[in-house]
Short mmCIF file of C-alpha atoms and ligand atoms in Angstrom, two decimals:
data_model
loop_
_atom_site.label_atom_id
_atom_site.label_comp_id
_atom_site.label_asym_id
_atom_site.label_seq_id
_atom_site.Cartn_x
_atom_site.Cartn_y
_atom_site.Cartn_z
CA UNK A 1 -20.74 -20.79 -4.42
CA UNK A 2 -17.83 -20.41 -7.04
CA UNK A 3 -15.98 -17.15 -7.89
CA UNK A 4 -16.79 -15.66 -10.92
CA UNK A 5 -13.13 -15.69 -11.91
CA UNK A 6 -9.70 -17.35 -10.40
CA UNK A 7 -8.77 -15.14 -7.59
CA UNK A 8 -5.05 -13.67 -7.62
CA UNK A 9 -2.57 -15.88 -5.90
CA UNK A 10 -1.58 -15.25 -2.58
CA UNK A 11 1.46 -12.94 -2.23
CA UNK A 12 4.09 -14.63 -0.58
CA UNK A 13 7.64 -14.30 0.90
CA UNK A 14 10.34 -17.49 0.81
CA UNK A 15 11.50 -18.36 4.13
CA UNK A 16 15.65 -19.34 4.18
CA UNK A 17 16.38 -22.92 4.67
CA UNK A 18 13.00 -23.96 4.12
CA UNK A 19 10.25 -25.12 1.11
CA UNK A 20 7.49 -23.24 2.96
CA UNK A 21 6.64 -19.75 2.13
CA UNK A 22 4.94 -16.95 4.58
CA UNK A 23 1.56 -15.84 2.88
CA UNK A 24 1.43 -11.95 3.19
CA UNK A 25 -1.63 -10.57 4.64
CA UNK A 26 -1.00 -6.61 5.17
CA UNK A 27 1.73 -4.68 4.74
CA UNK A 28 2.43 -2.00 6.99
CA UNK A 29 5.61 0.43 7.45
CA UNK A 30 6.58 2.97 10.25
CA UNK A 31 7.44 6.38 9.03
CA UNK A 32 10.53 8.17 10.27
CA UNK A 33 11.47 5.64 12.57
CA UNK A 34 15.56 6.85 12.76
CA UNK A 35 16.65 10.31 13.58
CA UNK A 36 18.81 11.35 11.03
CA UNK A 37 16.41 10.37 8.31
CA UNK A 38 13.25 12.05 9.93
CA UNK A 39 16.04 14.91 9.50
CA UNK A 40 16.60 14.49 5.91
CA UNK A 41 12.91 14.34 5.08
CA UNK A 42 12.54 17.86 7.31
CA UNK A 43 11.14 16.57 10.76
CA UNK A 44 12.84 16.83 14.02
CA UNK A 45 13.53 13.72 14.68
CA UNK A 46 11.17 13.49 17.88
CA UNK A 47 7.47 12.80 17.08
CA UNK A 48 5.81 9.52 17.64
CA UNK A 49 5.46 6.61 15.22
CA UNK A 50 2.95 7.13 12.47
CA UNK A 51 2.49 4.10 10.04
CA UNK A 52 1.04 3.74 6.35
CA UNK A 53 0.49 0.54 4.47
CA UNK A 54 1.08 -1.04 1.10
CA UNK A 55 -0.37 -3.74 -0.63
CA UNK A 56 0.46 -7.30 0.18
CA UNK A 57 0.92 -8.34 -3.66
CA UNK A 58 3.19 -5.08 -3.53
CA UNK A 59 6.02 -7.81 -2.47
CA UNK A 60 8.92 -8.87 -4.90
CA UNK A 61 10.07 -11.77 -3.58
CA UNK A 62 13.78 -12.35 -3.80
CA UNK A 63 15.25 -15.70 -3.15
CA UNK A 64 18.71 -16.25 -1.92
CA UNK A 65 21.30 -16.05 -4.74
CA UNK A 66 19.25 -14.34 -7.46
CA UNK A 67 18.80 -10.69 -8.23
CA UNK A 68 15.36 -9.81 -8.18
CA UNK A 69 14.16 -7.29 -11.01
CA UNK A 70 11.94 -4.42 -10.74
CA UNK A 71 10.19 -2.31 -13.45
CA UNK A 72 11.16 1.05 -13.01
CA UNK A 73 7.42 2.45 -12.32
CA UNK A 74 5.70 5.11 -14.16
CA UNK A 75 4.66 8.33 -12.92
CA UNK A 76 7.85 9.68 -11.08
CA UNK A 77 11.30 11.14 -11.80
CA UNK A 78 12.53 10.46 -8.43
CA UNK A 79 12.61 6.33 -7.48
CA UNK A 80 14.29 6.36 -3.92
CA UNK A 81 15.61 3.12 -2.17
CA UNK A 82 14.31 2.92 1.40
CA UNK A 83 16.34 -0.08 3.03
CA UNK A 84 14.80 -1.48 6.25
CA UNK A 85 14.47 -4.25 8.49
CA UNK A 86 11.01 -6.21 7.98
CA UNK A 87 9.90 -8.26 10.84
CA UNK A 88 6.86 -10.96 9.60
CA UNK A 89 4.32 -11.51 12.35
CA UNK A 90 3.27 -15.37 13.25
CA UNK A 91 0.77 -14.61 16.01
CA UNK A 92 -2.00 -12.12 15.55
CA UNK A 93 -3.12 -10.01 18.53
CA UNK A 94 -4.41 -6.45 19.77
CA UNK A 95 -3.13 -4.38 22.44
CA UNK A 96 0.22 -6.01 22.40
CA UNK A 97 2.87 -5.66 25.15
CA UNK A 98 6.40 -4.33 24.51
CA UNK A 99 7.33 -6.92 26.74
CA UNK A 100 5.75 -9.87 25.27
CA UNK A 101 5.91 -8.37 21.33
CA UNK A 102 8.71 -10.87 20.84
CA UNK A 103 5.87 -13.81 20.98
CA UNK A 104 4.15 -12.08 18.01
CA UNK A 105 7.22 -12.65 15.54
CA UNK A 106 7.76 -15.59 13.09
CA UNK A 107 11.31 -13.57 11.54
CA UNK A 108 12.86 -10.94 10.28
CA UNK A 109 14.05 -10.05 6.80
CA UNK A 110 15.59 -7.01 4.55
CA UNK A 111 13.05 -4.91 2.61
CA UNK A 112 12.89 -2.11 0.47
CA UNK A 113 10.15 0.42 0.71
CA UNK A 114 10.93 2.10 -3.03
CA UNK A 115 9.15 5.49 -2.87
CA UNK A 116 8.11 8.13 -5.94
CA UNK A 117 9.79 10.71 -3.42
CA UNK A 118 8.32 13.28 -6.05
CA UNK A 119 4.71 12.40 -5.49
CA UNK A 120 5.24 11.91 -2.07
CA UNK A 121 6.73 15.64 -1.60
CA UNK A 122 3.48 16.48 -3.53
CA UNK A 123 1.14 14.26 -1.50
CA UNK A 124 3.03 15.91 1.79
CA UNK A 125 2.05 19.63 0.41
CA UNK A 126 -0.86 19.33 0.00
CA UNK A 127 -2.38 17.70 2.64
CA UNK A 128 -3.26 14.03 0.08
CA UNK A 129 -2.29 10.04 0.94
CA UNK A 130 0.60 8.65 0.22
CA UNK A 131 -0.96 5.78 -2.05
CA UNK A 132 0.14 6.25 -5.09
CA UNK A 133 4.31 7.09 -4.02
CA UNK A 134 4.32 4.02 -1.57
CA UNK A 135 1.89 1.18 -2.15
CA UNK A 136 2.56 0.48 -5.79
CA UNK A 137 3.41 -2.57 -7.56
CA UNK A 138 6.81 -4.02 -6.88
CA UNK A 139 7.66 -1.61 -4.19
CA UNK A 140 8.29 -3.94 -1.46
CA UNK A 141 11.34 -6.30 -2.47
CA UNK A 142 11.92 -8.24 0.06
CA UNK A 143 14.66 -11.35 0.26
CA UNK A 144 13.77 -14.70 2.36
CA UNK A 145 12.43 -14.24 6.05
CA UNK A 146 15.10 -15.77 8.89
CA UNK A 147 12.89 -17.44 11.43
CA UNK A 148 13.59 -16.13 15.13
CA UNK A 149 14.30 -19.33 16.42
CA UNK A 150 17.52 -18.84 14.25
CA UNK A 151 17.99 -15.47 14.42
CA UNK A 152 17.28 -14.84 18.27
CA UNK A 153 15.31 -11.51 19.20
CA UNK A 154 17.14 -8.61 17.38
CA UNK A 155 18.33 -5.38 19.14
CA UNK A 156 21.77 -4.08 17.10
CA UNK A 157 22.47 -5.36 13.59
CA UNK A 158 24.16 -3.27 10.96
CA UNK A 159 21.98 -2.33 7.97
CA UNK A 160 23.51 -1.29 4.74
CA UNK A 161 22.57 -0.59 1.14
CA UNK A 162 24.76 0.26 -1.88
CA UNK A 163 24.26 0.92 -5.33
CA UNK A 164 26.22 -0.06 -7.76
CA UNK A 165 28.74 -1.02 -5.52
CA UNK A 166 28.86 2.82 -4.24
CA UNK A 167 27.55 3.08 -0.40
CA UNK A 168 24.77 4.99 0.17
CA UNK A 169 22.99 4.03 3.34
CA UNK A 170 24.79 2.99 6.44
CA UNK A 171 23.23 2.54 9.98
CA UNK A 172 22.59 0.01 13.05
CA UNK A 173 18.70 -0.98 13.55
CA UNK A 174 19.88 -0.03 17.17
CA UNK A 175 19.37 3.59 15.84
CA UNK A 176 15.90 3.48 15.23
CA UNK A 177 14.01 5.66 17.24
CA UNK A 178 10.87 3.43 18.07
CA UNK A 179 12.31 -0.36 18.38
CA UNK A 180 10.48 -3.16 17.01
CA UNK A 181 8.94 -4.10 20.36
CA UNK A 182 7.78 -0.55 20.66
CA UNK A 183 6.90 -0.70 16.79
CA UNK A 184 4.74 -3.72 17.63
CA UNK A 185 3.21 -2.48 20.93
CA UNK A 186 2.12 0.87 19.16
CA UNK A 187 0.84 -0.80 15.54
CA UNK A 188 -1.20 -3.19 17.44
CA UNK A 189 -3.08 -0.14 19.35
CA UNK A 190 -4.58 0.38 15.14
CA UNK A 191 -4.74 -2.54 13.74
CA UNK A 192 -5.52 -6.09 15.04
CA UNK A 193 -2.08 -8.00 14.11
CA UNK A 194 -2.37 -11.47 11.91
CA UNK A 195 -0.07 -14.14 11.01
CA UNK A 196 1.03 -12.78 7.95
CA UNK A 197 1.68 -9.52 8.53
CA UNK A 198 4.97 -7.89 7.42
CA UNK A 199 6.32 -4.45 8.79
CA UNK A 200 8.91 -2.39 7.45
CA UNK A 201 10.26 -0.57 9.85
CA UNK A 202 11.28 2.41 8.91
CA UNK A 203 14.68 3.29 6.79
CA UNK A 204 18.18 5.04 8.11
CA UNK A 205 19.41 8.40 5.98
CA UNK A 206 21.10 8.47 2.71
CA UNK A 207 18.14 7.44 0.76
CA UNK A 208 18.08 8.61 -2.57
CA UNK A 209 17.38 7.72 -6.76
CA UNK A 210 18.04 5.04 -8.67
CA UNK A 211 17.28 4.57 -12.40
CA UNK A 212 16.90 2.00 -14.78
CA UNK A 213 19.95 -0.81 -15.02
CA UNK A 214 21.11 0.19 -11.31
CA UNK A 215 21.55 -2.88 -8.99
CA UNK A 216 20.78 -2.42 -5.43
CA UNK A 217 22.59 -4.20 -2.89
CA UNK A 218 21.06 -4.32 0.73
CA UNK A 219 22.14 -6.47 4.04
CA UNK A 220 21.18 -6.35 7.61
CA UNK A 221 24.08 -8.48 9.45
CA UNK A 222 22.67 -12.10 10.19
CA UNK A 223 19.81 -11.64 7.27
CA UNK A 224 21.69 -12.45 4.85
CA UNK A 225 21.41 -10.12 1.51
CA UNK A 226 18.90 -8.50 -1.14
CA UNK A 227 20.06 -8.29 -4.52
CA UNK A 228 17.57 -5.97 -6.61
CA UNK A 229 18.08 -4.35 -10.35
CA UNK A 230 16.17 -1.44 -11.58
CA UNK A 231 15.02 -2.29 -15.06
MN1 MN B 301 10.23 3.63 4.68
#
């Protein structure tokens, strides 16, 4: 058997210090996931996880030192910057324990879930998916994944993101409401977990727009940075 054409490539994140590369298989992200966001977006702050997915070739791989650069997409007014901590999965499994989650993960690294917040508002009135304002091309930059053997299992690490050198969103991943063990525990209730699998989990307030020619700056202490331009 031969495919009728060349398949796409396999989407794939760098991993720091190393020539290998993580091949993506899903994408998934975990809405809400710190208080005073959920607030921002018009929640309370207290409901349980709920998770949606993008593509895997919806990663922009960043490697260390270079700015990665992402077409400003069509179809929206309103680009936001989500910044979040991504943990990559190494070992799949179901019905995962909080307490042994932390066998599951290969690393951690910064992402960005970009978001048309305008079709998402829309999508959120009237009842439709979120497709089309999360999972679109380019809208997961991500920068090189930090194995955990390096990193050691993460519970507090200051996340930041500026624009243009301005501050706009400034947290601690020890503020998110469901932690990644949690995160991992709940997700794997779904969906049965693979190597391969990234998750974003979930982004602290002060998102908001960018627009063409803006350069995003994110960093999660110990993760190094993600350098990003809007073009
Ligand atoms: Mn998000």
């Amino acid at each position: 058997m031969s495919f009728i054409f060349s398949p796409i490539p396999q989407a794939a994140v760098p991993i720091a210090d190393s020539d290998a590369v993580f091949p993506v298989h899903r994408i998934y992200c975990v809405g809400q996931n710190y208080a005073e966001h959920a607030k921002e977006m018009g929640a309370t702050g207290r409901e349980a996880p709920f998770f949606f997915m993008k593509p895997a070739d919806a990663v922009l791989p960043v490697l260390p030192g270079t700015t990665g650069e992402m077409p400003f997409p069509g179809m929206t007014q309103n680009l936001h910057h989500e910044v979040e901590l991504v943990v990559a999965i190494g070992k799949g499994g179901r019905h995962i324990d909080a307490a042994s989650a932390a066998e599951h993960v290969f690393g951690y690294a910064i992402g960005l879930d970009m978001t048309r917040r305008d079709l998402q508002s829309e999508a959120k009135k009237a009842g439709r998916p979120w497709d089309t304002s999360k999972g679109f091309d380019c809208s997961a930059p991500i920068a090189s994944i930090h194995l955990l053997q390096h990193s050691g299992w993460l519970t507090d690490a200051a996340i930041h993101l500026s624009v243009n050198g301005v501050a706009r969103q400034k947290s601690d991943i020890a503020n998110m409401i469901w932690n990644v063990a949690e995160v991992i525990a709940y997700l794997s209730k779904y969906y049965m977990l693979q190597p391969g699998d990234l998750i974003f989990t979930g982004t602290p307030e002060g998102v908001g727009a960018v627009q063409p020619g803006d350069v995003i700056e994110a960093k999660i202490a110990g993760l190094g940075e993600l350098h990003v331009k809007v073009i």
